[in-house]
PDB file of C-alpha atoms in Angstrom:
ATOM      1  CA  MET A   1      21.714 -12.671  -2.546  1.00 83.00           C
ATOM      2  CA  ARG A   2      19.743 -15.545  -1.466  1.00 91.00           C
ATOM      3  CA  THR A   3      20.267 -16.812   2.127  1.00 93.00           C
ATOM      4  CA  CYS A   4      18.959 -20.242   3.623  1.00 94.00           C
ATOM      5  CA  PRO A   5      16.356 -20.233   6.115  1.00 93.00           C
ATOM      6  CA  VAL A   6      18.088 -22.987   8.064  1.00 93.00           C
ATOM      7  CA  CYS A   7      21.517 -21.835   8.226  1.00 94.00           C
ATOM      8  CA  GLY A   8      21.470 -18.645   6.901  1.00 93.00           C
ATOM      9  CA  GLY A   9      24.395 -19.838   4.200  1.00 92.00           C
ATOM     10  CA  VAL A  10      24.489 -18.732   0.378  1.00 93.00           C
ATOM     11  CA  VAL A  11      21.690 -20.492  -2.007  1.00 93.00           C
ATOM     12  CA  LYS A  12      23.492 -20.941  -4.949  1.00 93.00           C
ATOM     13  CA  GLY A  13      21.566 -22.390  -8.280  1.00 91.00           C
ATOM     14  CA  ARG A  14      18.217 -21.904  -9.211  1.00 91.00           C
ATOM     15  CA  VAL A  15      16.061 -18.761  -8.738  1.00 91.00           C
ATOM     16  CA  ASP A  16      13.247 -21.098  -7.202  1.00 93.00           C
ATOM     17  CA  LYS A  17      16.032 -23.056  -5.003  1.00 94.00           C
ATOM     18  CA  ILE A  18      15.388 -22.232  -1.265  1.00 94.00           C
ATOM     19  CA  PHE A  19      17.957 -24.155   0.742  1.00 95.00           C
ATOM     20  CA  CYS A  20      21.527 -24.001   0.579  1.00 94.00           C
ATOM     21  CA  SER A  21      21.992 -28.138   0.698  1.00 94.00           C
ATOM     22  CA  VAL A  22      20.121 -31.385   0.845  1.00 95.00           C
ATOM     23  CA  GLN A  23      20.820 -31.589   4.760  1.00 96.00           C
ATOM     24  CA  CYS A  24      19.421 -27.793   4.873  1.00 94.00           C
ATOM     25  CA  LYS A  25      16.523 -29.211   3.449  1.00 95.00           C
ATOM     26  CA  SER A  26      15.842 -32.546   5.385  1.00 96.00           C
ATOM     27  CA  VAL A  27      16.527 -30.326   8.734  1.00 95.00           C
ATOM     28  CA  ASP A  28      13.259 -28.043   7.456  1.00 93.00           C
ATOM     29  CA  GLN A  29      11.516 -30.854   6.622  1.00 93.00           C
ATOM     30  CA  TYR A  30      12.331 -32.466   9.997  1.00 92.00           C
ATOM     31  CA  GLU A  31      11.107 -29.576  12.215  1.00 91.00           C
ATOM     32  CA  LYS A  32       7.931 -28.795  10.109  1.00 90.00           C
ATOM     33  CA  LYS A  33       6.717 -32.786  10.691  1.00 88.00           C
ATOM     34  CA  LEU A  34       8.095 -32.240  14.206  1.00 85.00           C
ATOM     35  CA  GLU A  35       5.485 -29.167  14.505  1.00 86.00           C
ATOM     36  CA  SER A  36       2.838 -30.912  12.731  1.00 85.00           C
ATOM     37  CA  GLU A  37       2.985 -33.776  14.815  1.00 90.00           C
ATOM     38  CA  GLN A  38       3.623 -32.270  18.380  1.00 90.00           C
ATOM     39  CA  PHE A  39       0.367 -33.379  19.944  1.00 91.00           C
ATOM     40  CA  PHE A  40       0.808 -36.789  18.963  1.00 91.00           C
ATOM     41  CA  LEU A  41       4.245 -37.119  20.123  1.00 90.00           C
ATOM     42  CA  GLN A  42       3.250 -35.771  23.894  1.00 93.00           C
ATOM     43  CA  VAL A  43       0.471 -38.105  23.732  1.00 94.00           C
ATOM     44  CA  ASP A  44       2.387 -41.408  22.805  1.00 94.00           C
ATOM     45  CA  LYS A  45       5.055 -40.277  25.106  1.00 95.00           C
ATOM     46  CA  GLN A  46       2.508 -40.388  28.364  1.00 97.00           C
ATOM     47  CA  LEU A  47       1.026 -43.441  27.056  1.00 96.00           C
ATOM     48  CA  LYS A  48       4.037 -45.359  27.040  1.00 96.00           C
ATOM     49  CA  THR A  49       5.504 -43.517  30.032  1.00 97.00           C
ATOM     50  CA  ASN A  50       1.770 -44.701  31.919  1.00 96.00           C
ATOM     51  CA  ARG A  51       2.439 -48.230  30.534  1.00 96.00           C
ATOM     52  CA  LYS A  52       5.840 -48.317  31.828  1.00 97.00           C
ATOM     53  CA  ILE A  53       5.022 -47.281  35.351  1.00 96.00           C
ATOM     54  CA  LEU A  54       2.069 -49.706  35.348  1.00 96.00           C
ATOM     55  CA  LYS A  55       4.655 -52.569  34.418  1.00 95.00           C
ATOM     56  CA  LYS A  56       6.741 -51.460  37.055  1.00 96.00           C
ATOM     57  CA  TYR A  57       4.140 -51.686  39.993  1.00 95.00           C
ATOM     58  CA  ASN A  58       2.646 -54.646  38.560  1.00 93.00           C
ATOM     59  CA  LEU A  59       4.734 -57.472  38.652  1.00 90.00           C
ATOM     60  CA  SER A  60       2.274 -60.136  39.884  1.00 90.00           C
ATOM     61  CA  GLY A  61      -0.460 -59.568  37.416  1.00 87.00           C
ATOM     62  CA  HIS A  62      -3.170 -57.935  40.211  1.00 91.00           C
ATOM     63  CA  SER A  63      -1.782 -55.453  42.920  1.00 92.00           C
ATOM     64  CA  THR A  64      -2.748 -52.005  44.720  1.00 93.00           C
ATOM     65  CA  ILE A  65      -0.697 -49.096  44.942  1.00 94.00           C
ATOM     66  CA  ARG A  66      -1.075 -45.668  46.405  1.00 94.00           C
ATOM     67  CA  ARG A  67      -2.080 -42.881  43.943  1.00 95.00           C
ATOM     68  CA  GLU A  68       0.678 -40.710  44.728  1.00 95.00           C
ATOM     69  CA  ILE A  69       3.573 -43.004  43.979  1.00 95.00           C
ATOM     70  CA  LEU A  70       2.445 -43.644  40.491  1.00 95.00           C
ATOM     71  CA  HIS A  71       1.883 -39.719  40.155  1.00 96.00           C
ATOM     72  CA  ASN A  72       5.104 -38.997  41.503  1.00 96.00           C
ATOM     73  CA  GLU A  73       6.565 -40.812  38.678  1.00 95.00           C
ATOM     74  CA  GLY A  74       4.926 -38.978  36.128  1.00 96.00           C
ATOM     75  CA  PHE A  75       1.860 -41.180  35.804  1.00 96.00           C
ATOM     76  CA  ASN A  76      -1.245 -39.487  34.365  1.00 97.00           C
ATOM     77  CA  PRO A  77      -4.550 -41.177  34.698  1.00 96.00           C
ATOM     78  CA  HIS A  78      -6.192 -39.349  31.912  1.00 96.00           C
ATOM     79  CA  PHE A  79      -4.234 -40.880  29.223  1.00 96.00           C
ATOM     80  CA  PHE A  80      -5.178 -44.486  28.404  1.00 95.00           C
ATOM     81  CA  THR A  81      -5.627 -46.317  25.189  1.00 94.00           C
ATOM     82  CA  HIS A  82      -8.740 -48.219  26.151  1.00 93.00           C
ATOM     83  CA  TYR A  83     -11.264 -49.807  29.161  1.00 92.00           C
ATOM     84  CA  TRP A  84     -13.036 -52.588  30.170  1.00 92.00           C
ATOM     85  CA  LYS A  85     -16.145 -52.719  32.390  1.00 92.00           C
ATOM     86  CA  ASN A  86     -16.763 -55.916  34.356  1.00 89.00           C
ATOM     87  CA  SER A  87     -19.684 -57.472  35.523  1.00 89.00           C
ATOM     88  CA  ASN A  88     -19.718 -55.327  38.458  1.00 91.00           C
ATOM     89  CA  GLY A  89     -19.474 -52.388  36.753  1.00 92.00           C
ATOM     90  CA  ASP A  90     -15.993 -51.157  37.726  1.00 93.00           C
ATOM     91  CA  VAL A  91     -14.430 -49.598  35.041  1.00 94.00           C
ATOM     92  CA  TYR A  92     -10.393 -50.493  34.334  1.00 94.00           C
ATOM     93  CA  LEU A  93      -8.516 -47.932  32.370  1.00 95.00           C
ATOM     94  CA  PHE A  94      -6.033 -49.769  30.283  1.00 95.00           C
ATOM     95  CA  CYS A  95      -2.445 -48.178  28.950  1.00 95.00           C
ATOM     96  CA  TYR A  96      -2.106 -51.044  26.273  1.00 94.00           C
ATOM     97  CA  ASP A  97      -2.135 -54.416  28.594  1.00 94.00           C
ATOM     98  CA  PHE A  98      -1.816 -52.827  31.904  1.00 96.00           C
ATOM     99  CA  GLY A  99      -4.842 -51.700  33.403  1.00 95.00           C
ATOM    100  CA  PHE A 100      -5.557 -49.626  36.704  1.00 96.00           C
ATOM    101  CA  MET A 101      -8.770 -48.234  38.454  1.00 96.00           C
ATOM    102  CA  SER A 102      -9.171 -45.856  41.076  1.00 94.00           C
ATOM    103  CA  VAL A 103      -9.994 -47.009  44.367  1.00 94.00           C
ATOM    104  CA  VAL A 104     -10.252 -45.513  47.983  1.00 92.00           C
ATOM    105  CA  HIS A 105      -9.199 -48.097  50.898  1.00 86.00           C
ATOM    106  CA  ASN A 106      -8.657 -46.978  54.309  1.00 88.00           C
ATOM    107  CA  SER A 107      -9.231 -43.308  53.299  1.00 90.00           C
ATOM    108  CA  LYS A 108      -6.590 -43.348  51.004  1.00 92.00           C
ATOM    109  CA  GLU A 109      -6.776 -43.035  47.446  1.00 95.00           C
ATOM    110  CA  LYS A 110      -4.676 -45.931  45.637  1.00 95.00           C
ATOM    111  CA  TYR A 111      -5.244 -47.859  42.121  1.00 95.00           C
ATOM    112  CA  LEU A 112      -5.596 -51.469  41.884  1.00 95.00           C
ATOM    113  CA  LEU A 113      -3.457 -52.273  38.888  1.00 95.00           C
ATOM    114  CA  VAL A 114      -4.524 -55.267  36.622  1.00 95.00           C
ATOM    115  CA  THR A 115      -2.924 -57.087  33.641  1.00 94.00           C
ATOM    116  CA  TRP A 116      -5.474 -57.379  30.276  1.00 90.00           C
ATOM    117  CA  GLN A 117      -6.549 -60.846  29.797  1.00 88.00           C
ATOM    118  CA  ASP A 118      -7.869 -62.965  27.360  1.00 85.00           C
ATOM    119  CA  TYR A 119     -11.156 -63.065  28.874  1.00 85.00           C
ATOM    120  CA  MET A 120     -11.755 -59.216  28.837  1.00 82.00           C
ATOM    121  CA  GLU A 121     -11.538 -59.165  24.933  1.00 81.00           C
ATOM    122  CA  LYS A 122     -15.061 -60.672  24.244  1.00 72.00           C
ATOM    123  CA  LYS A 123     -16.402 -57.839  26.741  1.00 57.00           C
ATOM    124  CA  LEU A 124     -14.220 -54.768  24.584  1.00 56.00           C
ATOM    125  CA  ALA A 125     -16.668 -54.198  22.083  1.00 52.00           C
ATOM    126  CA  LEU A 126     -19.205 -51.481  23.054  1.00 49.00           C
ATOM    127  CA  THR A 127     -22.580 -51.979  22.681  1.00 46.00           C
ATOM    128  CA  SER A 128     -25.439 -49.556  21.830  1.00 44.00           C
ATOM    129  CA  ASN A 129     -26.133 -49.271  25.639  1.00 55.00           C
ATOM    130  CA  ASP A 130     -22.302 -48.434  26.379  1.00 56.00           C
ATOM    131  CA  LYS A 131     -21.309 -45.317  27.065  1.00 58.00           C
ATOM    132  CA  PRO A 132     -17.344 -44.458  27.450  1.00 55.00           C
ATOM    133  CA  PRO A 133     -16.129 -43.512  30.899  1.00 56.00           C
ATOM    134  CA  GLN A 134     -16.082 -39.768  32.123  1.00 56.00           C
ATOM    135  CA  THR A 135     -12.765 -38.257  31.744  1.00 49.00           C
ATOM    136  CA  SER A 136     -11.527 -34.613  32.336  1.00 47.00           C
ATOM    137  CA  GLY A 137     -11.494 -33.967  28.237  1.00 45.00           C
ATOM    138  CA  LYS A 138      -7.844 -35.457  27.758  1.00 49.00           C
ATOM    139  CA  CYS A 139      -7.280 -38.279  25.696  1.00 48.00           C
ATOM    140  CA  HIS A 140      -8.660 -41.626  25.173  1.00 48.00           C
ATOM    141  CA  SER A 141      -9.563 -43.913  22.491  1.00 47.00           C
ATOM    142  CA  GLY A 142     -11.674 -47.180  22.102  1.00 45.00           C
ATOM    143  CA  ARG A 143      -9.535 -49.760  21.236  1.00 42.00           C
TER     144      ARG A 143
END
């Protein structure tokens, strides 16, 4: 007697039938998809968390906040969608439309928070001389 790998029920029907029902087959396919996309789902979740936190603390479009406040809420600066470099060479990392840059002010580590502006679009494309910012090996991608 064959048993269903999902629920342990009896499998009736064709010899090559694996699952006892369409529901069990669907559950199995869903679980396999979750396993195969686990990394993507973790990265996507962190990017969305970062954006939500940046949005919460950047109501004016340009603000400064202590680093530990964002980190205590679950912010992880190693996850960002793209970066933008201003004319001074300062690199802002962005989670979609909200950006941040690490600064030290009065010997306290802070983040300068900004909102994406239309003029930044012109400088977004990489030239052959540009190099992406150094990271600790976590996820980042160019926009």
